[in-house]
PDB file of C-alpha atoms in Angstrom:
ATOM      1  CA  MET D 187      54.280  -6.943  29.690  1.00  0.00           C
ATOM      2  CA  ALA D 188      53.874  -3.461  28.228  1.00  0.00           C
ATOM      3  CA  GLU D 189      55.582  -1.923  31.261  1.00  0.00           C
ATOM      4  CA  LEU D 190      58.131  -4.667  31.831  1.00  0.00           C
ATOM      5  CA  VAL D 191      59.722  -4.759  28.360  1.00  0.00           C
ATOM      6  CA  PRO D 192      60.981  -1.128  28.305  1.00  0.00           C
ATOM      7  CA  PHE D 193      62.166  -1.517  31.906  1.00  0.00           C
ATOM      8  CA  LEU D 194      64.248  -4.570  30.981  1.00  0.00           C
ATOM      9  CA  GLN D 195      65.672  -2.840  27.926  1.00  0.00           C
ATOM     10  CA  ALA D 196      66.670   0.199  29.965  1.00  0.00           C
ATOM     11  CA  TRP D 197      68.132  -2.056  32.679  1.00  0.00           C
ATOM     12  CA  GLN D 198      70.244  -3.803  30.059  1.00  0.00           C
ATOM     13  CA  GLU D 199      71.721  -0.488  28.947  1.00  0.00           C
ATOM     14  CA  ARG D 200      72.474   0.632  32.508  1.00  0.00           C
ATOM     15  CA  LEU D 201      74.110  -2.676  33.399  1.00  0.00           C
ATOM     16  CA  CYS D 202      76.365  -2.605  30.356  1.00  0.00           C
ATOM     17  CA  ALA D 203      77.411   0.979  31.039  1.00  0.00           C
ATOM     18  CA  GLU D 204      78.294   0.249  34.675  1.00  0.00           C
ATOM     19  CA  LEU D 205      80.152  -2.951  33.805  1.00  0.00           C
ATOM     20  CA  GLU D 206      82.166  -1.153  31.113  1.00  0.00           C
ATOM     21  CA  ARG D 207      83.101   1.467  33.696  1.00  0.00           C
ATOM     22  CA  LEU D 208      84.241  -1.253  36.095  1.00  0.00           C
ATOM     23  CA  ASP D 209      86.279  -3.072  33.452  1.00  0.00           C
ATOM     24  CA  GLY D 210      87.898  -0.008  31.967  1.00  0.00           C
ATOM     25  CA  ALA D 211      89.217  -1.813  28.899  1.00  0.00           C
ATOM     26  CA  ALA D 212      86.636  -3.878  26.980  1.00  0.00           C
ATOM     27  CA  ARG D 213      83.259  -2.870  25.592  1.00  0.00           C
ATOM     28  CA  PHE D 214      79.977  -4.691  25.021  1.00  0.00           C
ATOM     29  CA  GLY D 215      79.008  -5.583  21.491  1.00  0.00           C
ATOM     30  CA  ARG D 216      75.437  -5.647  20.206  1.00  0.00           C
ATOM     31  CA  ASP D 217      73.909  -8.735  18.617  1.00  0.00           C
ATOM     32  CA  PRO D 218      70.201  -8.314  17.781  1.00  0.00           C
ATOM     33  CA  TRP D 219      68.352 -11.453  16.768  1.00  0.00           C
ATOM     34  CA  GLN D 220      64.923 -12.607  15.638  1.00  0.00           C
ATOM     35  CA  ARG D 221      63.125 -15.799  16.625  1.00  0.00           C
ATOM     36  CA  ALA D 222      61.512 -17.695  13.770  1.00  0.00           C
ATOM     37  CA  GLY D 223      58.431 -18.499  15.863  1.00  0.00           C
ATOM     38  CA  GLY D 224      57.904 -14.898  16.998  1.00  0.00           C
ATOM     39  CA  GLY D 225      59.806 -12.158  18.765  1.00  0.00           C
ATOM     40  CA  GLY D 226      63.522 -11.680  19.285  1.00  0.00           C
ATOM     41  CA  GLY D 227      66.043  -9.962  21.479  1.00  0.00           C
ATOM     42  CA  LEU D 228      69.385  -8.252  21.938  1.00  0.00           C
ATOM     43  CA  THR D 229      72.432 -10.059  23.303  1.00  0.00           C
ATOM     44  CA  ARG D 230      75.314  -7.924  24.524  1.00  0.00           C
ATOM     45  CA  MET D 231      78.660  -9.604  25.156  1.00  0.00           C
ATOM     46  CA  LEU D 232      81.972  -8.368  26.576  1.00  0.00           C
ATOM     47  CA  GLU D 233      85.043 -10.600  26.380  1.00  0.00           C
ATOM     48  CA  GLY D 234      88.730 -10.332  27.198  1.00  0.00           C
ATOM     49  CA  GLY D 235      88.409  -7.430  29.589  1.00  0.00           C
ATOM     50  CA  ALA D 236      90.727  -6.301  32.367  1.00  0.00           C
ATOM     51  CA  VAL D 237      88.248  -7.380  35.075  1.00  0.00           C
ATOM     52  CA  LEU D 238      85.639  -9.389  33.172  1.00  0.00           C
ATOM     53  CA  GLU D 239      86.894 -12.331  31.153  1.00  0.00           C
ATOM     54  CA  ARG D 240      83.361 -12.782  29.824  1.00  0.00           C
ATOM     55  CA  ALA D 241      80.146 -10.909  30.574  1.00  0.00           C
ATOM     56  CA  GLY D 242      76.777 -11.420  28.945  1.00  0.00           C
ATOM     57  CA  VAL D 243      73.644  -9.296  29.297  1.00  0.00           C
ATOM     58  CA  ALA D 244      70.857 -10.748  27.169  1.00  0.00           C
ATOM     59  CA  PHE D 245      67.344  -9.359  26.618  1.00  0.00           C
ATOM     60  CA  SER D 246      64.605 -11.408  24.978  1.00  0.00           C
ATOM     61  CA  HIS D 247      60.928 -10.861  24.179  1.00  0.00           C
ATOM     62  CA  VAL D 248      59.431 -13.875  22.436  1.00  0.00           C
ATOM     63  CA  HIS D 249      56.012 -15.372  21.746  1.00  0.00           C
ATOM     64  CA  GLY D 250      54.381 -18.193  19.833  1.00  0.00           C
ATOM     65  CA  GLU D 251      53.434 -21.786  20.564  1.00  0.00           C
ATOM     66  CA  LEU D 252      55.140 -24.217  22.920  1.00  0.00           C
ATOM     67  CA  PRO D 253      55.786 -27.848  22.030  1.00  0.00           C
ATOM     68  CA  GLU D 254      52.932 -29.908  23.461  1.00  0.00           C
ATOM     69  CA  ALA D 255      55.089 -31.952  25.830  1.00  0.00           C
ATOM     70  CA  PHE D 256      56.861 -28.867  27.184  1.00  0.00           C
ATOM     71  CA  ALA D 257      53.612 -26.907  27.572  1.00  0.00           C
ATOM     72  CA  ARG D 258      52.257 -29.605  29.894  1.00  0.00           C
ATOM     73  CA  ARG D 259      55.244 -29.143  32.230  1.00  0.00           C
ATOM     74  CA  LEU D 260      54.500 -25.458  32.814  1.00  0.00           C
ATOM     75  CA  PRO D 261      51.838 -24.189  35.252  1.00  0.00           C
ATOM     76  CA  GLY D 262      49.829 -22.334  32.594  1.00  0.00           C
ATOM     77  CA  GLU D 263      47.269 -23.623  30.110  1.00  0.00           C
ATOM     78  CA  GLY D 264      47.479 -24.375  26.412  1.00  0.00           C
ATOM     79  CA  ARG D 265      50.378 -23.924  24.035  1.00  0.00           C
ATOM     80  CA  ALA D 266      50.261 -20.168  23.361  1.00  0.00           C
ATOM     81  CA  PHE D 267      52.912 -18.254  25.305  1.00  0.00           C
ATOM     82  CA  ALA D 268      54.713 -14.953  25.597  1.00  0.00           C
ATOM     83  CA  ALA D 269      57.877 -14.309  27.593  1.00  0.00           C
ATOM     84  CA  ALA D 270      60.218 -11.428  28.326  1.00  0.00           C
ATOM     85  CA  GLY D 271      63.390 -11.524  30.345  1.00  0.00           C
ATOM     86  CA  LEU D 272      66.910 -10.328  30.981  1.00  0.00           C
ATOM     87  CA  SER D 273      69.800 -12.622  31.912  1.00  0.00           C
ATOM     88  CA  VAL D 274      73.146 -11.451  33.269  1.00  0.00           C
ATOM     89  CA  VAL D 275      76.192 -13.689  33.711  1.00  0.00           C
ATOM     90  CA  LEU D 276      79.565 -12.300  34.824  1.00  0.00           C
ATOM     91  CA  HIS D 277      82.745 -14.395  34.713  1.00  0.00           C
ATOM     92  CA  PRO D 278      85.629 -12.336  36.132  1.00  0.00           C
ATOM     93  CA  LEU D 279      89.218 -12.877  35.065  1.00  0.00           C
ATOM     94  CA  SER D 280      90.568 -12.969  38.624  1.00  0.00           C
ATOM     95  CA  PRO D 281      89.723 -16.032  40.732  1.00  0.00           C
ATOM     96  CA  MET D 282      89.519 -13.672  43.697  1.00  0.00           C
ATOM     97  CA  VAL D 283      86.483 -11.914  42.204  1.00  0.00           C
ATOM     98  CA  PRO D 284      83.312 -14.030  42.464  1.00  0.00           C
ATOM     99  CA  ALA D 285      81.245 -14.905  39.437  1.00  0.00           C
ATOM    100  CA  THR D 286      77.606 -13.950  39.593  1.00  0.00           C
ATOM    101  CA  HIS D 287      74.359 -14.228  37.685  1.00  0.00           C
ATOM    102  CA  ALA D 288      70.981 -12.532  37.694  1.00  0.00           C
ATOM    103  CA  ASN D 289      67.841 -13.312  35.760  1.00  0.00           C
ATOM    104  CA  LEU D 290      64.386 -11.770  35.658  1.00  0.00           C
ATOM    105  CA  ARG D 291      61.630 -13.126  33.447  1.00  0.00           C
ATOM    106  CA  PHE D 292      57.906 -12.905  32.876  1.00  0.00           C
ATOM    107  CA  ILE D 293      55.988 -15.771  31.260  1.00  0.00           C
ATOM    108  CA  ALA D 294      52.357 -15.858  30.160  1.00  0.00           C
ATOM    109  CA  GLN D 295      50.797 -19.160  29.113  1.00  0.00           C
ATOM    110  CA  GLY D 296      47.133 -19.008  28.275  1.00  0.00           C
ATOM    111  CA  PRO D 297      45.286 -17.118  31.043  1.00  0.00           C
ATOM    112  CA  LYS D 298      48.103 -17.566  33.594  1.00  0.00           C
ATOM    113  CA  ALA D 299      51.186 -15.402  34.039  1.00  0.00           C
ATOM    114  CA  TRP D 300      54.052 -15.292  36.508  1.00  0.00           C
ATOM    115  CA  PHE D 301      57.456 -13.813  37.264  1.00  0.00           C
ATOM    116  CA  GLY D 302      60.606 -15.793  37.941  1.00  0.00           C
ATOM    117  CA  GLY D 303      64.268 -15.089  38.486  1.00  0.00           C
ATOM    118  CA  GLY D 304      66.902 -14.480  41.088  1.00  0.00           C
ATOM    119  CA  SER D 305      70.618 -14.028  41.589  1.00  0.00           C
ATOM    120  CA  ASP D 306      73.441 -16.041  43.109  1.00  0.00           C
ATOM    121  CA  LEU D 307      77.128 -15.632  43.934  1.00  0.00           C
ATOM    122  CA  THR D 308      79.776 -18.150  42.862  1.00  0.00           C
ATOM    123  CA  PRO D 309      83.109 -17.471  44.574  1.00  0.00           C
ATOM    124  CA  TYR D 310      86.269 -19.450  43.894  1.00  0.00           C
ATOM    125  CA  TYR D 311      87.880 -18.177  47.075  1.00  0.00           C
ATOM    126  CA  LEU D 312      85.522 -17.458  49.910  1.00  0.00           C
ATOM    127  CA  PHE D 313      85.599 -14.113  51.685  1.00  0.00           C
ATOM    128  CA  ASP D 314      82.906 -14.300  54.345  1.00  0.00           C
ATOM    129  CA  GLU D 315      82.339 -10.551  54.401  1.00  0.00           C
ATOM    130  CA  ASP D 316      81.674 -10.561  50.648  1.00  0.00           C
ATOM    131  CA  ALA D 317      79.044 -13.284  50.912  1.00  0.00           C
ATOM    132  CA  ALA D 318      77.448 -11.414  53.820  1.00  0.00           C
ATOM    133  CA  HIS D 319      77.291  -8.159  51.835  1.00  0.00           C
ATOM    134  CA  PHE D 320      75.732  -9.927  48.844  1.00  0.00           C
ATOM    135  CA  HIS D 321      73.021 -11.514  50.979  1.00  0.00           C
ATOM    136  CA  ARG D 322      72.327  -8.411  53.063  1.00  0.00           C
ATOM    137  CA  THR D 323      71.730  -6.393  49.909  1.00  0.00           C
ATOM    138  CA  TRP D 324      69.118  -8.869  48.700  1.00  0.00           C
ATOM    139  CA  ARG D 325      67.566  -9.108  52.158  1.00  0.00           C
ATOM    140  CA  ASP D 326      67.175  -5.325  52.340  1.00  0.00           C
ATOM    141  CA  ALA D 327      65.567  -5.197  48.879  1.00  0.00           C
ATOM    142  CA  CYS D 328      63.082  -7.921  49.856  1.00  0.00           C
ATOM    143  CA  ASP D 329      62.354  -6.406  53.260  1.00  0.00           C
ATOM    144  CA  ARG D 330      61.077  -3.216  51.641  1.00  0.00           C
ATOM    145  CA  HIS D 331      58.157  -5.325  50.396  1.00  0.00           C
ATOM    146  CA  ASP D 332      57.754  -8.125  52.950  1.00  0.00           C
ATOM    147  CA  PRO D 333      60.260  -9.368  55.579  1.00  0.00           C
ATOM    148  CA  ALA D 334      59.060 -12.912  54.936  1.00  0.00           C
ATOM    149  CA  LEU D 335      60.352 -12.900  51.346  1.00  0.00           C
ATOM    150  CA  TYR D 336      64.121 -13.058  51.808  1.00  0.00           C
ATOM    151  CA  PRO D 337      64.138 -16.226  53.977  1.00  0.00           C
ATOM    152  CA  GLN D 338      61.863 -17.925  51.438  1.00  0.00           C
ATOM    153  CA  PHE D 339      63.868 -16.796  48.415  1.00  0.00           C
ATOM    154  CA  LYS D 340      67.181 -17.651  50.079  1.00  0.00           C
ATOM    155  CA  GLU D 341      66.063 -21.166  50.938  1.00  0.00           C
ATOM    156  CA  ARG D 342      64.758 -21.711  47.411  1.00  0.00           C
ATOM    157  CA  CYS D 343      68.062 -20.491  46.013  1.00  0.00           C
ATOM    158  CA  ASP D 344      70.008 -22.942  48.178  1.00  0.00           C
ATOM    159  CA  ARG D 345      67.792 -25.782  46.916  1.00  0.00           C
ATOM    160  CA  TYR D 346      67.793 -24.706  43.283  1.00  0.00           C
ATOM    161  CA  PHE D 347      71.500 -24.018  42.684  1.00  0.00           C
ATOM    162  CA  PHE D 348      72.520 -27.438  43.921  1.00  0.00           C
ATOM    163  CA  LEU D 349      74.291 -30.232  42.052  1.00  0.00           C
ATOM    164  CA  PRO D 350      72.880 -33.477  43.471  1.00  0.00           C
ATOM    165  CA  HIS D 351      75.451 -35.600  41.665  1.00  0.00           C
ATOM    166  CA  ARG D 352      78.205 -33.636  43.441  1.00  0.00           C
ATOM    167  CA  GLY D 353      76.469 -33.117  46.767  1.00  0.00           C
ATOM    168  CA  GLU D 354      77.347 -29.429  46.729  1.00  0.00           C
ATOM    169  CA  ALA D 355      75.885 -26.048  45.857  1.00  0.00           C
ATOM    170  CA  ARG D 356      77.063 -24.090  42.835  1.00  0.00           C
ATOM    171  CA  GLY D 357      77.962 -21.158  45.072  1.00  0.00           C
ATOM    172  CA  VAL D 358      76.932 -19.379  48.265  1.00  0.00           C
ATOM    173  CA  GLY D 359      73.409 -18.655  47.100  1.00  0.00           C
ATOM    174  CA  GLY D 360      71.352 -15.504  46.990  1.00  0.00           C
ATOM    175  CA  VAL D 361      67.665 -15.303  46.079  1.00  0.00           C
ATOM    176  CA  PHE D 362      65.488 -17.344  43.740  1.00  0.00           C
ATOM    177  CA  PHE D 363      61.783 -17.312  42.885  1.00  0.00           C
ATOM    178  CA  ASP D 364      59.810 -18.993  40.139  1.00  0.00           C
ATOM    179  CA  ASP D 365      56.138 -18.444  40.864  1.00  0.00           C
ATOM    180  CA  LEU D 366      55.359 -14.793  41.587  1.00  0.00           C
ATOM    181  CA  ALA D 367      51.823 -14.501  40.308  1.00  0.00           C
ATOM    182  CA  GLY D 368      48.503 -13.265  41.682  1.00  0.00           C
ATOM    183  CA  GLU D 369      48.607  -9.481  41.908  1.00  0.00           C
ATOM    184  CA  LEU D 370      51.085  -8.804  39.120  1.00  0.00           C
ATOM    185  CA  GLY D 371      51.258  -5.087  39.867  1.00  0.00           C
ATOM    186  CA  PRO D 372      52.864  -5.591  43.295  1.00  0.00           C
ATOM    187  CA  SER D 373      54.971  -8.420  41.859  1.00  0.00           C
ATOM    188  CA  LEU D 374      56.342  -6.098  39.179  1.00  0.00           C
ATOM    189  CA  ALA D 375      57.290  -3.533  41.814  1.00  0.00           C
ATOM    190  CA  LEU D 376      59.239  -6.204  43.718  1.00  0.00           C
ATOM    191  CA  VAL D 377      60.929  -7.449  40.558  1.00  0.00           C
ATOM    192  CA  LYS D 378      62.037  -3.903  39.691  1.00  0.00           C
ATOM    193  CA  ASP D 379      63.494  -3.394  43.165  1.00  0.00           C
ATOM    194  CA  LEU D 380      65.373  -6.684  42.910  1.00  0.00           C
ATOM    195  CA  ALA D 381      66.764  -5.643  39.549  1.00  0.00           C
ATOM    196  CA  GLU D 382      68.061  -2.415  41.045  1.00  0.00           C
ATOM    197  CA  ALA D 383      69.748  -4.361  43.870  1.00  0.00           C
ATOM    198  CA  PHE D 384      71.949  -6.467  41.603  1.00  0.00           C
ATOM    199  CA  LEU D 385      74.817  -4.052  40.991  1.00  0.00           C
ATOM    200  CA  PRO D 386      74.964  -2.822  44.613  1.00  0.00           C
ATOM    201  CA  ALA D 387      75.152  -6.489  45.668  1.00  0.00           C
ATOM    202  CA  TRP D 388      78.071  -7.418  43.394  1.00  0.00           C
ATOM    203  CA  LEU D 389      79.999  -4.328  42.244  1.00  0.00           C
ATOM    204  CA  PRO D 390      81.593  -3.556  45.644  1.00  0.00           C
ATOM    205  CA  LEU D 391      82.967  -7.112  45.752  1.00  0.00           C
ATOM    206  CA  ALA D 392      84.581  -6.750  42.339  1.00  0.00           C
ATOM    207  CA  GLU D 393      86.071  -3.378  43.262  1.00  0.00           C
ATOM    208  CA  ARG D 394      87.392  -4.783  46.536  1.00  0.00           C
ATOM    209  CA  ARG D 395      89.032  -7.943  45.100  1.00  0.00           C
ATOM    210  CA  ARG D 396      90.104  -7.005  41.574  1.00  0.00           C
ATOM    211  CA  ALA D 397      93.683  -6.163  42.625  1.00  0.00           C
ATOM    212  CA  THR D 398      94.173  -9.125  45.002  1.00  0.00           C
ATOM    213  CA  PRO D 399      97.252 -11.074  43.807  1.00  0.00           C
ATOM    214  CA  TYR D 400      96.859 -14.621  42.500  1.00  0.00           C
ATOM    215  CA  GLY D 401      98.916 -17.172  40.611  1.00  0.00           C
ATOM    216  CA  ALA D 402      98.641 -20.148  38.298  1.00  0.00           C
ATOM    217  CA  ALA D 403      97.398 -22.467  41.070  1.00  0.00           C
ATOM    218  CA  GLN D 404      94.495 -20.134  41.904  1.00  0.00           C
ATOM    219  CA  ARG D 405      93.640 -19.781  38.227  1.00  0.00           C
ATOM    220  CA  ALA D 406      93.599 -23.578  37.826  1.00  0.00           C
ATOM    221  CA  TRP D 407      91.220 -23.879  40.791  1.00  0.00           C
ATOM    222  CA  GLN D 408      88.944 -21.263  39.258  1.00  0.00           C
ATOM    223  CA  GLU D 409      88.766 -23.281  36.038  1.00  0.00           C
ATOM    224  CA  LEU D 410      87.970 -26.473  37.944  1.00  0.00           C
ATOM    225  CA  ARG D 411      85.139 -24.759  39.781  1.00  0.00           C
ATOM    226  CA  ARG D 412      83.862 -23.318  36.510  1.00  0.00           C
ATOM    227  CA  GLY D 413      83.370 -26.927  35.465  1.00  0.00           C
ATOM    228  CA  ARG D 414      80.724 -27.234  38.172  1.00  0.00           C
ATOM    229  CA  TYR D 415      79.069 -24.109  36.768  1.00  0.00           C
ATOM    230  CA  VAL D 416      78.855 -25.727  33.337  1.00  0.00           C
ATOM    231  CA  GLU D 417      77.482 -28.958  34.812  1.00  0.00           C
ATOM    232  CA  PHE D 418      74.677 -27.107  36.567  1.00  0.00           C
ATOM    233  CA  ASN D 419      73.703 -24.991  33.586  1.00  0.00           C
ATOM    234  CA  LEU D 420      73.534 -27.916  31.185  1.00  0.00           C
ATOM    235  CA  LEU D 421      71.879 -30.399  33.530  1.00  0.00           C
ATOM    236  CA  HIS D 422      69.585 -28.394  35.794  1.00  0.00           C
ATOM    237  CA  ASP D 423      69.088 -24.756  34.795  1.00  0.00           C
ATOM    238  CA  ARG D 424      65.428 -24.096  33.959  1.00  0.00           C
ATOM    239  CA  GLY D 425      66.195 -21.001  31.915  1.00  0.00           C
ATOM    240  CA  THR D 426      68.530 -22.954  29.661  1.00  0.00           C
ATOM    241  CA  VAL D 427      65.919 -25.683  29.194  1.00  0.00           C
ATOM    242  CA  PHE D 428      63.129 -23.154  28.532  1.00  0.00           C
ATOM    243  CA  GLY D 429      65.196 -21.277  25.967  1.00  0.00           C
ATOM    244  CA  LEU D 430      66.304 -24.360  24.064  1.00  0.00           C
ATOM    245  CA  GLU D 431      62.882 -26.032  24.102  1.00  0.00           C
ATOM    246  CA  THR D 432      61.061 -22.893  22.907  1.00  0.00           C
ATOM    247  CA  GLY D 433      63.356 -22.360  19.932  1.00  0.00           C
ATOM    248  CA  GLY D 434      65.388 -19.546  21.444  1.00  0.00           C
ATOM    249  CA  ARG D 435      68.717 -18.429  20.029  1.00  0.00           C
ATOM    250  CA  THR D 436      71.308 -21.007  21.067  1.00  0.00           C
ATOM    251  CA  GLU D 437      74.255 -18.599  21.179  1.00  0.00           C
ATOM    252  CA  SER D 438      72.361 -16.253  23.504  1.00  0.00           C
ATOM    253  CA  ILE D 439      71.143 -19.086  25.727  1.00  0.00           C
ATOM    254  CA  LEU D 440      74.644 -20.532  26.119  1.00  0.00           C
ATOM    255  CA  MET D 441      76.330 -17.165  26.699  1.00  0.00           C
ATOM    256  CA  SER D 442      76.362 -18.196  30.370  1.00  0.00           C
ATOM    257  CA  MET D 443      79.230 -20.618  29.771  1.00  0.00           C
ATOM    258  CA  PRO D 444      82.623 -19.524  31.108  1.00  0.00           C
ATOM    259  CA  PRO D 445      85.374 -19.026  28.519  1.00  0.00           C
ATOM    260  CA  ARG D 446      87.972 -21.328  30.082  1.00  0.00           C
ATOM    261  CA  VAL D 447      87.100 -24.487  32.037  1.00  0.00           C
ATOM    262  CA  ARG D 448      88.850 -27.678  33.118  1.00  0.00           C
ATOM    263  CA  TRP D 449      87.908 -31.002  34.622  1.00  0.00           C
ATOM    264  CA  ALA D 450      90.330 -33.152  36.624  1.00  0.00           C
ATOM    265  CA  TYR D 451      89.622 -36.754  37.509  1.00  0.00           C
ATOM    266  CA  ASP D 452      88.702 -37.251  41.192  1.00  0.00           C
ATOM    267  CA  HIS D 453      90.229 -33.971  42.286  1.00  0.00           C
ATOM    268  CA  HIS D 454      90.219 -33.066  45.989  1.00  0.00           C
ATOM    269  CA  PRO D 455      91.710 -29.900  47.485  1.00  0.00           C
ATOM    270  CA  ALA D 456      94.361 -30.199  50.166  1.00  0.00           C
ATOM    271  CA  PRO D 457      92.916 -30.526  53.691  1.00  0.00           C
ATOM    272  CA  GLY D 458      92.950 -27.240  55.568  1.00  0.00           C
ATOM    273  CA  SER D 459      93.370 -25.158  52.393  1.00  0.00           C
ATOM    274  CA  GLU D 460      91.216 -22.227  51.341  1.00  0.00           C
ATOM    275  CA  GLU D 461      89.930 -24.389  48.507  1.00  0.00           C
ATOM    276  CA  ALA D 462      88.843 -27.074  50.974  1.00  0.00           C
ATOM    277  CA  ARG D 463      87.116 -24.448  53.133  1.00  0.00           C
ATOM    278  CA  LEU D 464      85.041 -23.370  50.149  1.00  0.00           C
ATOM    279  CA  ILE D 465      83.916 -26.950  49.511  1.00  0.00           C
ATOM    280  CA  GLU D 466      82.866 -27.347  53.144  1.00  0.00           C
ATOM    281  CA  VAL D 467      80.620 -24.293  52.856  1.00  0.00           C
ATOM    282  CA  LEU D 468      79.160 -25.447  49.536  1.00  0.00           C
ATOM    283  CA  ARG D 469      78.144 -28.730  51.131  1.00  0.00           C
ATOM    284  CA  ARG D 470      76.460 -27.075  54.113  1.00  0.00           C
ATOM    285  CA  PRO D 471      74.557 -23.877  53.199  1.00  0.00           C
ATOM    286  CA  ARG D 472      74.743 -21.276  55.935  1.00  0.00           C
ATOM    287  CA  SER D 473      72.971 -18.091  56.895  1.00  0.00           C
ATOM    288  CA  TRP D 474      74.860 -15.007  55.677  1.00  0.00           C
ATOM    289  CA  ALA D 475      72.546 -12.051  56.314  1.00  0.00           C
TER     290      ALA D 475
END
C-alpha cells in the first residue's frame, strides 16, 4: 500500500494533464473529500470540453470496518479493511469517439489482500481498427509479464461487462481482473504496467476520430447506448457496489454516469445500418488482438 498510493496519485496527475492537452478547452477541477469511517480521496472532474463531454479521474484511499453482511461476500477475513484505487471514466462529446474506463484498486481485508481492475472500450460507432489497437495495446502490456494473462483477462472482461437482461456486452471489451494476489510484488509491477498502457490504448483513437463529422441522429444513438452504460453501472458494477456499501462518497462513485442519456421503448436499429452492426458485435464477442 505504501508504494501503491503515491503511484496512483502521480498517475492521476499525469492522466489529467494529458486529457487536458487532448481537450484543449476545459480543465479538471479538484474536489478533495474525507470519509467519515476513515480515509478520503481526491476527485477530479472535467465537463463541457471540446472533446470530453465529461471526464472523471478519482483517487481514493480509505479504511475502517465493513458491514458484516458485505464483509462475508469478500474473499478476505473479518470486517477490518483498507483500500486504495483510481477510477477513470471518459465520456467524449462526439459519438465517433469511443467512451472508455479504467480502474485499478488494492483491497486488504484481514490477512488477505488483492488487486483488481481493468479497462474496456465502449464505442457508439464501431471502427474495427480502433478496437484492434485498443486490444493489442493491452495484450502487449500483459505479454511483458506472461503471455497467458491477456487471453484470461480478455475473457473475464467479456464476461464481466455483460448485461444479461439485454443479452449484449457493454462494449468491445478489454481486460479485467479481480483476484491478483499471492506474490504482491510481481502483481504490483503488472498493475503499474497496465496503468501506463491506458493512455496509449485510448488516446490515438480520440485523436483519430475527434474531427469525424456527425449529426443529430448519431448523437441520439450515442445517448441511447449511454443508457446501457448506466444500466450496467447501477445493476452490476462491483466498484459501484463496493463504494456505496463501504460508505464512500456518493458523488465520486457516481461520477461514471454520462451527462446526457436517453431511453426509447423497444428501440431497434435499422437492419444493415452501422448501428445494427455494432449490436451484432456486442452480442457475439470476438477476438481483436
